[in-house]
Amino acid sequence: MKLKYNFVVRNIDGRPVAVAVGKDNAEFNGMIRLNDTGKFIFDLLSVDTTEADIVAGLTDNYEVDKSEAESAVKEFLQKLRDNGLLVE
């Protein structure tokens, strides 16, 4: 799976925000506010990846256990799916 649109992530007032760029901005004209882990997941989703790889990335880079990471990743990915932002 990966992000459906080409996003750029910038910091606005110290918080990461994702904005679709180029022709994708015509289809998704909005911003997505992220936290640091959300930005990390967004970065991983810029190329084709798996849910298991995202969970492994979180447990390797953040102080979180596997079950906590799995739950957070499932919730985050579901929000992206609900908004049509993933290609699977």
Coordinates of N, CA and C in Angstrom, one line a residue:
M1 N 0.8 -1.2 0.0 CA 0.0 0.0 0.0 C 0.9 1.2 0.0
K2 N 0.3 2.3 -0.5 CA 1.0 3.6 -0.5 C 0.0 4.7 -0.6
L3 N 0.4 5.9 -0.4 CA -0.4 7.1 -0.5 C -0.9 7.3 -1.9
K4 N -2.2 7.6 -2.1 CA -2.8 7.8 -3.4 C -2.2 9.1 -4.0
Y5 N -2.0 10.1 -3.3 CA -1.5 11.4 -3.8 C -0.1 11.6 -3.4
N6 N 0.5 12.5 -4.2 CA 1.9 13.0 -3.9 C 1.8 14.1 -2.8
F7 N 2.3 13.9 -1.6 CA 2.2 14.9 -0.6 C 3.6 15.5 -0.3
V8 N 3.6 16.7 0.2 CA 4.8 17.3 0.8 C 4.4 17.6 2.2
V9 N 5.3 17.3 3.1 CA 5.0 17.6 4.6 C 5.9 18.7 5.0
R10 N 5.3 19.8 5.6 CA 6.0 20.9 6.0 C 5.6 21.2 7.5
N11 N 6.4 21.9 8.2 CA 6.1 22.3 9.6 C 5.4 23.7 9.6
I12 N 4.2 23.7 10.1 CA 3.5 25.0 10.3 C 3.2 25.1 11.8
D13 N 3.7 26.2 12.3 CA 3.7 26.5 13.8 C 4.2 25.3 14.6
G14 N 5.3 24.7 14.1 CA 5.9 23.6 14.8 C 5.2 22.2 14.7
R15 N 4.2 22.1 13.8 CA 3.5 20.8 13.6 C 3.6 20.4 12.2
P16 N 3.8 19.1 11.9 CA 3.8 18.7 10.5 C 2.5 18.7 9.9
V17 N 2.4 19.2 8.7 CA 1.2 19.3 7.9 C 1.5 18.7 6.5
A18 N 0.6 17.8 6.0 CA 0.8 17.3 4.7 C -0.2 18.0 3.7
V19 N 0.3 18.3 2.5 CA -0.4 19.0 1.5 C -0.2 18.3 0.2
A20 N -1.2 17.9 -0.6 CA -1.0 17.3 -1.9 C -0.4 18.4 -2.8
V21 N 0.5 17.9 -3.7 CA 1.2 18.9 -4.6 C 1.0 18.5 -6.0
G22 N 1.2 19.4 -6.9 CA 1.1 19.2 -8.3 C -0.3 19.0 -8.7
K23 N -0.5 18.1 -9.7 CA -1.9 17.8 -10.2 C -2.8 17.2 -9.1
D24 N -2.1 16.5 -8.1 CA -2.9 15.9 -7.1 C -3.6 16.9 -6.2
N25 N -3.1 18.1 -6.2 CA -3.8 19.2 -5.4 C -5.2 19.5 -5.9
A26 N -5.4 19.2 -7.2 CA -6.7 19.5 -7.7 C -7.7 18.4 -7.2
E27 N -7.3 17.2 -6.9 CA -8.1 16.2 -6.4 C -8.3 16.2 -4.9
F28 N -7.2 16.5 -4.2 CA -7.2 16.6 -2.8 C -6.8 18.0 -2.4
N29 N -7.7 18.8 -2.2 CA -7.4 20.2 -1.9 C -7.6 20.4 -0.4
G30 N -6.7 20.1 0.4 CA -6.8 20.2 1.8 C -5.4 20.0 2.5
M31 N -5.4 20.0 3.8 CA -4.2 19.8 4.6 C -4.5 18.7 5.6
I32 N -3.5 17.9 5.9 CA -3.7 16.9 7.0 C -2.7 17.2 8.1
R33 N -3.2 17.5 9.3 CA -2.4 17.7 10.4 C -1.9 16.4 11.0
L34 N -0.6 16.4 11.2 CA 0.1 15.1 11.7 C 0.8 15.4 13.0
N35 N 1.1 14.3 13.7 CA 2.0 14.4 14.8 C 3.3 13.8 14.3
D36 N 4.3 13.7 15.2 CA 5.6 13.1 14.7 C 5.5 11.7 14.2
T37 N 4.7 10.9 14.9 CA 4.6 9.5 14.4 C 3.8 9.4 13.1
G38 N 2.8 10.3 13.0 CA 2.0 10.4 11.8 C 2.8 10.8 10.6
K39 N 3.8 11.7 10.8 CA 4.7 12.1 9.8 C 5.6 10.9 9.4
F40 N 6.0 10.2 10.4 CA 6.9 9.0 10.2 C 6.2 8.0 9.3
I41 N 4.9 7.7 9.6 CA 4.1 6.8 8.8 C 3.9 7.4 7.4
F42 N 3.6 8.6 7.3 CA 3.4 9.3 6.0 C 4.6 9.1 5.1
D43 N 5.8 9.3 5.7 CA 7.0 9.1 5.0 C 7.2 7.7 4.5
L44 N 6.8 6.7 5.3 CA 6.9 5.3 4.9 C 5.9 5.0 3.8
L45 N 4.8 5.7 3.8 CA 3.7 5.4 2.8 C 4.0 6.2 1.5
S46 N 5.0 6.9 1.4 CA 5.3 7.6 0.1 C 5.8 6.6 -0.9
V47 N 6.2 5.4 -0.5 CA 6.5 4.3 -1.4 C 5.7 3.1 -0.9
D48 N 5.6 2.1 -1.8 CA 4.8 0.9 -1.5 C 5.4 0.2 -0.2
T49 N 4.6 -0.1 0.8 CA 5.0 -0.7 2.0 C 3.9 -1.5 2.6
T50 N 4.1 -2.2 3.6 CA 3.1 -3.1 4.3 C 2.9 -2.6 5.7
E51 N 1.7 -3.0 6.2 CA 1.4 -2.6 7.6 C 2.4 -3.2 8.6
A52 N 2.9 -4.4 8.3 CA 3.9 -5.0 9.2 C 5.2 -4.1 9.1
D53 N 5.6 -3.6 8.0 CA 6.8 -2.8 7.9 C 6.6 -1.5 8.7
I54 N 5.4 -0.9 8.6 CA 5.2 0.3 9.4 C 5.3 0.1 10.9
V55 N 4.7 -1.0 11.3 CA 4.7 -1.4 12.7 C 6.2 -1.6 13.2
A56 N 7.0 -2.3 12.3 CA 8.4 -2.6 12.7 C 9.1 -1.2 12.7
G57 N 8.8 -0.3 11.8 CA 9.5 1.0 11.8 C 9.2 1.8 13.1
L58 N 7.9 1.7 13.5 CA 7.6 2.4 14.8 C 8.3 1.8 16.0
T59 N 8.3 0.5 16.1 CA 8.9 -0.1 17.2 C 10.4 0.1 17.2
D60 N 11.0 0.2 16.0 CA 12.5 0.4 15.9 C 12.9 1.8 16.3
N61 N 12.0 2.8 16.0 CA 12.3 4.2 16.1 C 11.7 5.0 17.3
Y62 N 10.7 4.3 17.9 CA 10.0 5.0 19.0 C 9.9 4.0 20.2
E63 N 9.7 4.6 21.3 CA 9.6 3.7 22.5 C 8.1 3.3 22.6
V64 N 7.8 2.2 21.8 CA 6.4 1.7 21.8 C 6.5 0.2 21.6
D65 N 5.7 -0.6 22.3 CA 5.7 -2.0 22.1 C 4.9 -2.4 20.9
K66 N 5.1 -3.6 20.4 CA 4.5 -4.1 19.2 C 3.0 -4.0 19.2
S67 N 2.3 -4.4 20.3 CA 0.8 -4.4 20.3 C 0.3 -2.9 20.2
E68 N 1.0 -2.0 20.9 CA 0.6 -0.6 20.9 C 0.8 0.0 19.5
A69 N 1.9 -0.4 18.8 CA 2.2 0.1 17.5 C 1.2 -0.5 16.5
E70 N 0.8 -1.8 16.6 CA -0.1 -2.4 15.7 C -1.5 -1.7 15.8
S71 N -1.9 -1.4 17.0 CA -3.2 -0.7 17.2 C -3.2 0.7 16.6
A72 N -2.1 1.4 16.9 CA -2.0 2.8 16.4 C -2.0 2.8 14.8
V73 N -1.2 1.9 14.3 CA -1.1 1.8 12.8 C -2.4 1.5 12.2
K74 N -3.1 0.5 12.7 CA -4.4 0.1 12.2 C -5.4 1.3 12.2
E75 N -5.4 2.0 13.3 CA -6.3 3.2 13.4 C -5.9 4.3 12.4
F76 N -4.6 4.6 12.3 CA -4.2 5.6 11.3 C -4.5 5.2 9.9
L77 N -4.2 4.0 9.5 CA -4.4 3.5 8.2 C -5.9 3.5 7.9
Q78 N -6.8 3.2 8.8 CA -8.2 3.2 8.6 C -8.7 4.6 8.3
K79 N -8.1 5.6 9.0 CA -8.5 7.0 8.7 C -8.1 7.4 7.3
L80 N -6.9 6.9 6.9 CA -6.5 7.2 5.5 C -7.5 6.5 4.5
R81 N -7.8 5.3 4.8 CA -8.7 4.5 3.9 C -10.1 5.2 3.8
D82 N -10.6 5.6 5.0 CA -11.9 6.2 5.1 C -12.0 7.5 4.2
N83 N -10.8 8.1 4.0 CA -10.8 9.4 3.3 C -10.2 9.2 1.8
G84 N -10.1 7.9 1.4 CA -9.6 7.6 0.1 C -8.2 8.0 -0.2
L85 N -7.3 7.9 0.8 CA -6.0 8.4 0.6 C -4.9 7.3 0.4
L86 N -5.4 6.0 0.4 CA -4.5 4.9 0.2 C -4.8 4.1 -1.1
V87 N -3.7 3.6 -1.7 CA -3.8 2.7 -2.8 C -3.2 1.4 -2.3
E88 N -4.1 0.3 -2.4 CA -3.6 -1.0 -1.8 C -3.4 -2.0 -2.9

